[in-house]
Amino acid sequence: MNALQISAPWWKPDSGRSLLIRGGRPLVGTYPISGAKNAALPLMVSALLTPHLVTLHNLPANLDVAVLSALLQRLGANLSWSNGTSGLSLTICADRVHAENIDRELVARMRASVLLLGAVLARCGEASLPLPGGDAIGLRGIDFHIAGLRAMGAVVELEGGMIHARAPQGLKGAEIALPLPSVGATENLLLASVLAQGRSVIRNAAREPEITDLATCLIAMGARIDGLDTHVLTIDGGATLAGAVHTVMPDRIETGTLACAAAITGGALTLANARLDLLGAAGPLLQSAGVEMMVVDNGVSARRAASGTVGVDLSTQPYPGVATDLQAPIMALMTTALGASAITETIFEQRFRHVDELRRMGANIIVRGRTALVRGVPALGAASVTGSDVRAAAALVIAALGAHGETVLDGLDHLDRGYDGMTAKLAACGAEVRRV
Ligand code: UD1
């Protein structure tokens, strides 16, 4: 943890290993939505493409951002933090990048560290990275990343749990068709292609809003990218990049998660800084499930409809479909909704680890292959549960906030990875939560 404290002075790992939540209290008040974790991480990596200063505002103060900042420091970047009206801000100066200094232990903590591969390779002509770690939610291969970099002329070898990539003559633009619209592969190849010589076309690219946020920052740095918000990105690489100042988009997953929390507790939250349009199909889906959401002056309001919550069917899809990162939180909401809900996970192979934990709290859920059938029960009860990935942990928080009695939640590292100050923000809205 020492290394993290040095690179992210705001990161104070909470001494508590468990979260105690006494459910049944309506959440009322204003819950500030942070900058999006999944936008912040690739944006931080983009600073490695230029020797000039990149300043990012509205970063979420979470564990993944702290881990990535430690990784950037190891690579030679200088980081300077501030906290003001634009939230947490970071200025990154990567005038030198030491490709050989990637830290194995830190990479193993976070799957998104694979994004360093494209940027470091493009900037330095070589990069070696341990196969990345992260959530335990299925295979999460990186074969698309590697195939794309190879198409750009890189020699990539896998050996002893390491990825070694080199392109001594530099990367060259290429036509790349992704087998699936992978978010991480699109970002990795976008980062690499900006410095590659010539034109790259990424077909079947992911078009999650976080990718547009990254591309917008890269364009501000001088990159030439066409096709934002579409499945075909065209990059004319090789421009010398300047610095940039960019504000991270609000976190759509935190927004959807807290809307579920407001509804399950029968409360009413103002999700400050949130944007309803970023939720894609999850917005109308939640409305039809009895979560009333409206655009208000400073964000989005969320409350349970007077008629209560009702079961709805859903299938996770790439954006603008319902985000896989909202599958677990919505399932938690559905456990006490009227009727039944069939929830199909299409993006990841093993993303139902929260099901057993929700059952321990009294939920009625059966899983058949990739579909979970949730039959609403009148109320959940408290239990000792563990979050096995970042979104599963958030789902258990939602369930606990709506349950009778005191739930003990372990696996807080996962919660800390993805959510900025959740305990304090919930407490400020009336939740009975404490870390012990
Ligand atoms: C990102 C998000 C994560 C979100 C996911 C899907 C970040 C830091 N994380 O993860 O929160 O749940 O998008 O929206 O932004 N795949 C391969 N080979 C590859 C790459 C992906 O088979 O080379 C598969 C994966 O195993 C998975 C699917 O493609 O089944 C989608 O993965 P991907 O979109 O790449 O997710 P991440 O970028 O890891």
CSV table of N, CA and C in Angstrom, one decimal, residues 20-130:
chain,number,residue,atom,x,y,z
A,20,LEU,N,-20.9,-2.8,7.4
A,20,LEU,CA,-22.1,-3.1,8.1
A,20,LEU,C,-23.2,-2.2,7.6
A,21,ILE,N,-24.3,-2.8,7.1
A,21,ILE,CA,-25.4,-2.0,6.5
A,21,ILE,C,-26.7,-2.5,7.2
A,22,ARG,N,-27.3,-1.5,7.9
A,22,ARG,CA,-28.6,-1.8,8.5
A,22,ARG,C,-29.7,-1.3,7.5
A,23,GLY,N,-30.4,-2.2,6.9
A,23,GLY,CA,-31.3,-1.9,5.9
A,23,GLY,C,-32.6,-1.3,6.3
A,24,GLY,N,-33.4,-0.8,5.3
A,24,GLY,CA,-34.7,-0.4,5.6
A,24,GLY,C,-34.9,1.1,5.8
A,25,ARG,N,-33.8,1.8,5.7
A,25,ARG,CA,-33.9,3.3,5.7
A,25,ARG,C,-33.9,3.9,4.3
A,26,PRO,N,-34.9,4.7,4.0
A,26,PRO,CA,-35.0,5.3,2.7
A,26,PRO,C,-33.8,6.2,2.4
A,27,LEU,N,-33.2,6.1,1.3
A,27,LEU,CA,-32.1,7.0,0.9
A,27,LEU,C,-32.7,8.3,0.4
A,28,VAL,N,-32.4,9.4,1.1
A,28,VAL,CA,-32.9,10.7,0.7
A,28,VAL,C,-31.8,11.7,0.6
A,29,GLY,N,-31.8,12.6,-0.4
A,29,GLY,CA,-30.8,13.6,-0.4
A,29,GLY,C,-30.1,13.7,-1.8
A,30,THR,N,-28.9,14.3,-1.7
A,30,THR,CA,-28.1,14.4,-2.9
A,30,THR,C,-26.9,13.5,-2.9
A,31,TYR,N,-26.7,12.7,-3.9
A,31,TYR,CA,-25.6,11.7,-4.0
A,31,TYR,C,-24.7,12.2,-5.1
A,32,PRO,N,-23.5,12.7,-4.9
A,32,PRO,CA,-22.7,13.2,-6.0
A,32,PRO,C,-22.1,12.0,-6.8
A,33,ILE,N,-22.4,12.0,-8.1
A,33,ILE,CA,-21.9,11.0,-9.0
A,33,ILE,C,-20.5,11.4,-9.5
A,34,SER,N,-19.6,10.5,-9.3
A,34,SER,CA,-18.2,10.8,-9.7
A,34,SER,C,-17.9,10.7,-11.1
A,35,GLY,N,-16.7,11.1,-11.5
A,35,GLY,CA,-16.2,10.8,-12.9
A,35,GLY,C,-16.2,9.3,-13.1
A,36,ALA,N,-16.3,8.9,-14.4
A,36,ALA,CA,-16.5,7.4,-14.7
A,36,ALA,C,-15.1,6.7,-14.5
A,37,LYS,N,-15.1,5.7,-13.7
A,37,LYS,CA,-13.9,4.9,-13.6
A,37,LYS,C,-13.4,4.4,-15.0
A,38,ASN,N,-14.3,3.8,-15.7
A,38,ASN,CA,-13.9,3.2,-17.0
A,38,ASN,C,-13.5,4.2,-18.1
A,39,ALA,N,-13.8,5.5,-17.9
A,39,ALA,CA,-13.3,6.5,-18.7
A,39,ALA,C,-11.9,7.0,-18.2
A,40,ALA,N,-11.9,7.1,-16.9
A,40,ALA,CA,-10.7,7.7,-16.2
A,40,ALA,C,-9.4,6.9,-16.5
A,41,LEU,N,-9.6,5.5,-16.5
A,41,LEU,CA,-8.4,4.7,-16.6
A,41,LEU,C,-7.7,4.9,-18.0
A,42,PRO,N,-8.5,4.7,-19.1
A,42,PRO,CA,-7.8,4.9,-20.4
A,42,PRO,C,-7.4,6.3,-20.6
A,43,LEU,N,-8.1,7.3,-20.1
A,43,LEU,CA,-7.6,8.7,-20.2
A,43,LEU,C,-6.3,8.9,-19.5
A,44,MET,N,-6.1,8.3,-18.4
A,44,MET,CA,-4.8,8.4,-17.7
A,44,MET,C,-3.7,7.8,-18.5
A,45,VAL,N,-4.0,6.7,-19.2
A,45,VAL,CA,-3.0,6.0,-20.0
A,45,VAL,C,-2.7,6.9,-21.2
A,46,SER,N,-3.6,7.6,-21.7
A,46,SER,CA,-3.4,8.4,-22.9
A,46,SER,C,-2.3,9.5,-22.7
A,47,ALA,N,-2.1,9.8,-21.5
A,47,ALA,CA,-1.0,10.8,-21.2
A,47,ALA,C,0.4,10.3,-21.5
A,48,LEU,N,0.5,8.9,-21.6
A,48,LEU,CA,1.8,8.3,-22.0
A,48,LEU,C,2.2,8.6,-23.4
A,49,LEU,N,1.2,9.0,-24.2
A,49,LEU,CA,1.5,9.2,-25.7
A,49,LEU,C,2.2,10.5,-26.0
A,50,THR,N,2.3,11.4,-25.0
A,50,THR,CA,2.8,12.7,-25.3
A,50,THR,C,3.8,13.1,-24.2
A,51,PRO,N,4.8,13.9,-24.6
A,51,PRO,CA,5.7,14.4,-23.5
A,51,PRO,C,5.2,15.6,-22.9
A,52,HIS,N,4.0,16.1,-23.4
A,52,HIS,CA,3.4,17.4,-22.8
A,52,HIS,C,2.4,17.1,-21.7
A,53,LEU,N,2.0,18.1,-21.0
A,53,LEU,CA,1.1,17.9,-19.9
A,53,LEU,C,-0.3,17.6,-20.2
A,54,VAL,N,-0.8,16.5,-19.6
A,54,VAL,CA,-2.2,16.2,-19.7
A,54,VAL,C,-2.9,16.4,-18.4
A,55,THR,N,-3.9,17.2,-18.3
A,55,THR,CA,-4.6,17.4,-17.1
A,55,THR,C,-6.0,16.9,-17.2
A,56,LEU,N,-6.4,16.0,-16.2
A,56,LEU,CA,-7.7,15.4,-16.2
A,56,LEU,C,-8.4,15.9,-14.9
A,57,HIS,N,-9.7,16.4,-15.1
A,57,HIS,CA,-10.5,16.9,-14.0
A,57,HIS,C,-11.6,15.8,-13.8
A,58,ASN,N,-12.2,15.9,-12.6
A,58,ASN,CA,-13.3,15.0,-12.2
A,58,ASN,C,-12.9,13.5,-12.2
A,59,LEU,N,-11.7,13.2,-11.8
A,59,LEU,CA,-11.3,11.8,-11.6
A,59,LEU,C,-12.0,11.2,-10.4
A,60,PRO,N,-12.4,10.0,-10.5
A,60,PRO,CA,-13.0,9.4,-9.3
A,60,PRO,C,-11.9,8.9,-8.3
A,61,ALA,N,-12.0,9.2,-7.0
A,61,ALA,CA,-11.0,8.8,-6.1
A,61,ALA,C,-11.3,7.3,-5.7
A,62,ASN,N,-10.9,6.4,-6.5
A,62,ASN,CA,-11.1,5.0,-6.2
A,62,ASN,C,-9.8,4.2,-6.3
A,63,LEU,N,-9.8,3.0,-5.9
A,63,LEU,CA,-8.6,2.2,-5.8
A,63,LEU,C,-8.0,1.9,-7.2
A,64,ASP,N,-8.8,1.7,-8.2
A,64,ASP,CA,-8.3,1.5,-9.6
A,64,ASP,C,-7.5,2.7,-10.0
A,65,VAL,N,-8.0,3.9,-9.8
A,65,VAL,CA,-7.3,5.1,-10.2
A,65,VAL,C,-5.9,5.2,-9.4
A,66,ALA,N,-6.0,4.8,-8.1
A,66,ALA,CA,-4.8,4.8,-7.3
A,66,ALA,C,-3.7,3.8,-7.8
A,67,VAL,N,-4.2,2.6,-8.2
A,67,VAL,CA,-3.3,1.6,-8.7
A,67,VAL,C,-2.7,2.1,-10.0
A,68,LEU,N,-3.5,2.6,-10.9
A,68,LEU,CA,-3.0,3.0,-12.2
A,68,LEU,C,-2.0,4.2,-12.0
A,69,SER,N,-2.3,5.1,-11.1
A,69,SER,CA,-1.3,6.2,-10.9
A,69,SER,C,0.0,5.7,-10.4
A,70,ALA,N,0.0,4.6,-9.6
A,70,ALA,CA,1.3,4.0,-9.1
A,70,ALA,C,2.0,3.4,-10.3
A,71,LEU,N,1.2,2.8,-11.2
A,71,LEU,CA,1.9,2.2,-12.4
A,71,LEU,C,2.5,3.3,-13.3
A,72,LEU,N,1.8,4.4,-13.5
A,72,LEU,CA,2.3,5.5,-14.3
A,72,LEU,C,3.6,6.0,-13.7
A,73,GLN,N,3.6,6.1,-12.4
A,73,GLN,CA,4.8,6.7,-11.8
A,73,GLN,C,6.0,5.7,-12.0
A,74,ARG,N,5.7,4.4,-11.9
A,74,ARG,CA,6.8,3.5,-12.1
A,74,ARG,C,7.4,3.6,-13.5
A,75,LEU,N,6.5,4.0,-14.5
A,75,LEU,CA,6.9,4.1,-15.9
A,75,LEU,C,7.6,5.4,-16.1
A,76,GLY,N,7.7,6.3,-15.1
A,76,GLY,CA,8.5,7.5,-15.2
A,76,GLY,C,7.7,8.8,-15.3
A,77,ALA,N,6.3,8.7,-15.2
A,77,ALA,CA,5.5,9.9,-15.3
A,77,ALA,C,5.5,10.6,-14.0
A,78,ASN,N,5.5,11.9,-14.0
A,78,ASN,CA,5.3,12.7,-12.8
A,78,ASN,C,3.8,13.1,-12.7
A,79,LEU,N,3.3,12.9,-11.5
A,79,LEU,CA,1.9,13.2,-11.3
A,79,LEU,C,1.7,14.3,-10.3
A,80,SER,N,0.8,15.2,-10.6
A,80,SER,CA,0.5,16.2,-9.6
A,80,SER,C,-1.0,16.3,-9.4
A,81,TRP,N,-1.4,16.2,-8.2
A,81,TRP,CA,-2.9,16.1,-7.8
A,81,TRP,C,-3.4,17.4,-7.2
A,82,SER,N,-4.7,17.7,-7.5
A,82,SER,CA,-5.3,18.8,-6.7
A,82,SER,C,-6.8,18.5,-6.6
A,83,ASN,N,-7.4,19.1,-5.7
A,83,ASN,CA,-8.8,18.9,-5.4
A,83,ASN,C,-9.5,20.2,-5.3
A,84,GLY,N,-10.4,20.5,-6.2
A,84,GLY,CA,-11.1,21.8,-6.3
A,84,GLY,C,-12.5,21.7,-6.8
A,85,THR,N,-13.0,22.7,-7.4
A,85,THR,CA,-14.4,22.8,-7.9
A,85,THR,C,-14.6,21.7,-9.0
A,86,SER,N,-13.6,21.4,-9.7
A,86,SER,CA,-13.7,20.4,-10.8
A,86,SER,C,-13.5,18.9,-10.3
A,87,GLY,N,-13.6,18.8,-8.9
A,87,GLY,CA,-13.3,17.5,-8.3
A,87,GLY,C,-11.8,17.2,-8.3
A,88,LEU,N,-11.5,15.9,-8.2
A,88,LEU,CA,-10.1,15.5,-8.1
A,88,LEU,C,-9.4,15.7,-9.5
A,89,SER,N,-8.3,16.4,-9.5
A,89,SER,CA,-7.6,16.7,-10.8
A,89,SER,C,-6.2,16.1,-10.7
A,90,LEU,N,-5.8,15.7,-11.9
A,90,LEU,CA,-4.4,15.1,-12.0
A,90,LEU,C,-3.8,15.7,-13.2
A,91,THR,N,-2.5,16.2,-13.1
A,91,THR,CA,-1.7,16.5,-14.2
A,91,THR,C,-0.6,15.5,-14.4
A,92,ILE,N,-0.5,15.0,-15.5
A,92,ILE,CA,0.5,13.9,-15.8
A,92,ILE,C,1.5,14.5,-16.8
A,93,CYS,N,2.8,14.3,-16.4
A,93,CYS,CA,3.9,14.7,-17.3
A,93,CYS,C,4.7,13.5,-17.6
A,94,ALA,N,4.6,13.0,-18.8
A,94,ALA,CA,5.3,11.8,-19.2
A,94,ALA,C,6.3,12.1,-20.2
A,95,ASP,N,7.2,13.1,-19.9
A,95,ASP,CA,8.3,13.5,-20.8
A,95,ASP,C,9.3,12.4,-21.1
A,96,ARG,N,9.4,11.5,-20.1
A,96,ARG,CA,10.1,10.2,-20.3
A,96,ARG,C,9.3,9.0,-19.9
A,97,VAL,N,9.4,8.0,-20.7
A,97,VAL,CA,8.7,6.7,-20.3
A,97,VAL,C,9.7,5.6,-20.3
A,98,HIS,N,9.8,4.9,-19.1
A,98,HIS,CA,10.7,3.8,-19.0
A,98,HIS,C,9.9,2.5,-19.1
A,99,ALA,N,9.9,2.0,-20.4
A,99,ALA,CA,9.0,0.8,-20.7
A,99,ALA,C,9.4,-0.4,-19.8
A,100,GLU,N,10.6,-0.5,-19.4
A,100,GLU,CA,11.1,-1.7,-18.7
A,100,GLU,C,10.6,-1.7,-17.2
A,101,ASN,N,9.9,-0.6,-16.7
A,101,ASN,CA,9.6,-0.6,-15.3
A,101,ASN,C,8.2,-0.9,-14.9
A,102,ILE,N,7.5,-1.6,-15.8
A,102,ILE,CA,6.1,-2.0,-15.5
A,102,ILE,C,6.1,-2.9,-14.2
A,103,ASP,N,5.3,-2.6,-13.3
A,103,ASP,CA,5.3,-3.3,-12.0
A,103,ASP,C,4.3,-4.5,-12.1
A,104,ARG,N,4.9,-5.7,-11.9
A,104,ARG,CA,4.1,-6.9,-12.0
A,104,ARG,C,2.9,-7.0,-11.0
A,105,GLU,N,3.3,-6.7,-9.8
A,105,GLU,CA,2.3,-6.9,-8.7
A,105,GLU,C,1.1,-5.9,-8.9
A,106,LEU,N,1.4,-4.7,-9.3
A,106,LEU,CA,0.3,-3.7,-9.6
A,106,LEU,C,-0.5,-4.1,-10.8
A,107,VAL,N,0.1,-4.6,-11.8
A,107,VAL,CA,-0.6,-5.0,-13.0
A,107,VAL,C,-1.6,-6.2,-12.7
A,108,ALA,N,-1.1,-7.1,-11.8
A,108,ALA,CA,-1.9,-8.2,-11.4
A,108,ALA,C,-3.2,-7.8,-10.7
A,109,ARG,N,-3.2,-6.6,-10.1
A,109,ARG,CA,-4.4,-6.1,-9.4
A,109,ARG,C,-5.5,-5.6,-10.2
A,110,MET,N,-5.2,-5.3,-11.5
A,110,MET,CA,-6.2,-4.6,-12.3
A,110,MET,C,-6.1,-4.9,-13.8
A,111,ARG,N,-7.2,-5.5,-14.3
A,111,ARG,CA,-7.2,-5.9,-15.7
A,111,ARG,C,-7.0,-4.8,-16.6
A,112,ALA,N,-7.5,-3.6,-16.3
A,112,ALA,CA,-7.4,-2.4,-17.2
A,112,ALA,C,-6.0,-2.1,-17.5
A,113,SER,N,-5.0,-2.6,-16.7
A,113,SER,CA,-3.6,-2.3,-16.9
A,113,SER,C,-3.1,-2.8,-18.3
A,114,VAL,N,-3.9,-3.7,-18.9
A,114,VAL,CA,-3.5,-4.1,-20.3
A,114,VAL,C,-3.6,-3.0,-21.2
A,115,LEU,N,-4.2,-1.9,-20.9
A,115,LEU,CA,-4.3,-0.7,-21.8
A,115,LEU,C,-2.9,-0.1,-21.9
A,116,LEU,N,-2.0,-0.4,-20.9
A,116,LEU,CA,-0.7,0.2,-21.0
A,116,LEU,C,0.1,-0.4,-22.2
A,117,LEU,N,-0.3,-1.6,-22.6
A,117,LEU,CA,0.4,-2.3,-23.7
A,117,LEU,C,0.5,-1.5,-25.0
A,118,GLY,N,-0.7,-1.0,-25.5
A,118,GLY,CA,-0.7,-0.3,-26.7
A,118,GLY,C,0.0,1.0,-26.6
A,119,ALA,N,-0.2,1.8,-25.5
A,119,ALA,CA,0.4,3.1,-25.4
A,119,ALA,C,1.9,3.0,-25.2
A,120,VAL,N,2.4,2.1,-24.3
A,120,VAL,CA,3.8,2.1,-24.1
A,120,VAL,C,4.5,1.5,-25.3
A,121,LEU,N,3.9,0.5,-26.0
A,121,LEU,CA,4.5,0.0,-27.2
A,121,LEU,C,4.6,1.1,-28.3
A,122,ALA,N,3.6,1.9,-28.4
A,122,ALA,CA,3.6,2.9,-29.5
A,122,ALA,C,4.6,4.0,-29.1
A,123,ARG,N,4.7,4.3,-27.8
A,123,ARG,CA,5.6,5.4,-27.4
A,123,ARG,C,7.1,5.0,-27.4
A,124,CYS,N,7.3,3.7,-27.0
A,124,CYS,CA,8.7,3.3,-26.7
A,124,CYS,C,9.2,2.3,-27.7
A,125,GLY,N,8.3,1.7,-28.5
A,125,GLY,CA,8.8,0.6,-29.4
A,125,GLY,C,8.9,-0.7,-28.8
A,126,GLU,N,8.6,-0.8,-27.5
A,126,GLU,CA,8.5,-2.1,-26.8
A,126,GLU,C,7.7,-2.0,-25.5
A,127,ALA,N,7.2,-3.1,-25.1
A,127,ALA,CA,6.4,-3.2,-23.8
A,127,ALA,C,6.4,-4.6,-23.3
A,128,SER,N,6.6,-4.8,-22.0
A,128,SER,CA,6.4,-6.2,-21.5
A,128,SER,C,5.5,-6.0,-20.3
A,129,LEU,N,4.5,-6.9,-20.2
A,129,LEU,CA,3.5,-6.8,-19.2
A,129,LEU,C,3.1,-8.2,-18.7
A,130,PRO,N,2.9,-8.3,-17.4
A,130,PRO,CA,2.4,-9.6,-17.0
A,130,PRO,C,0.9,-9.7,-17.5
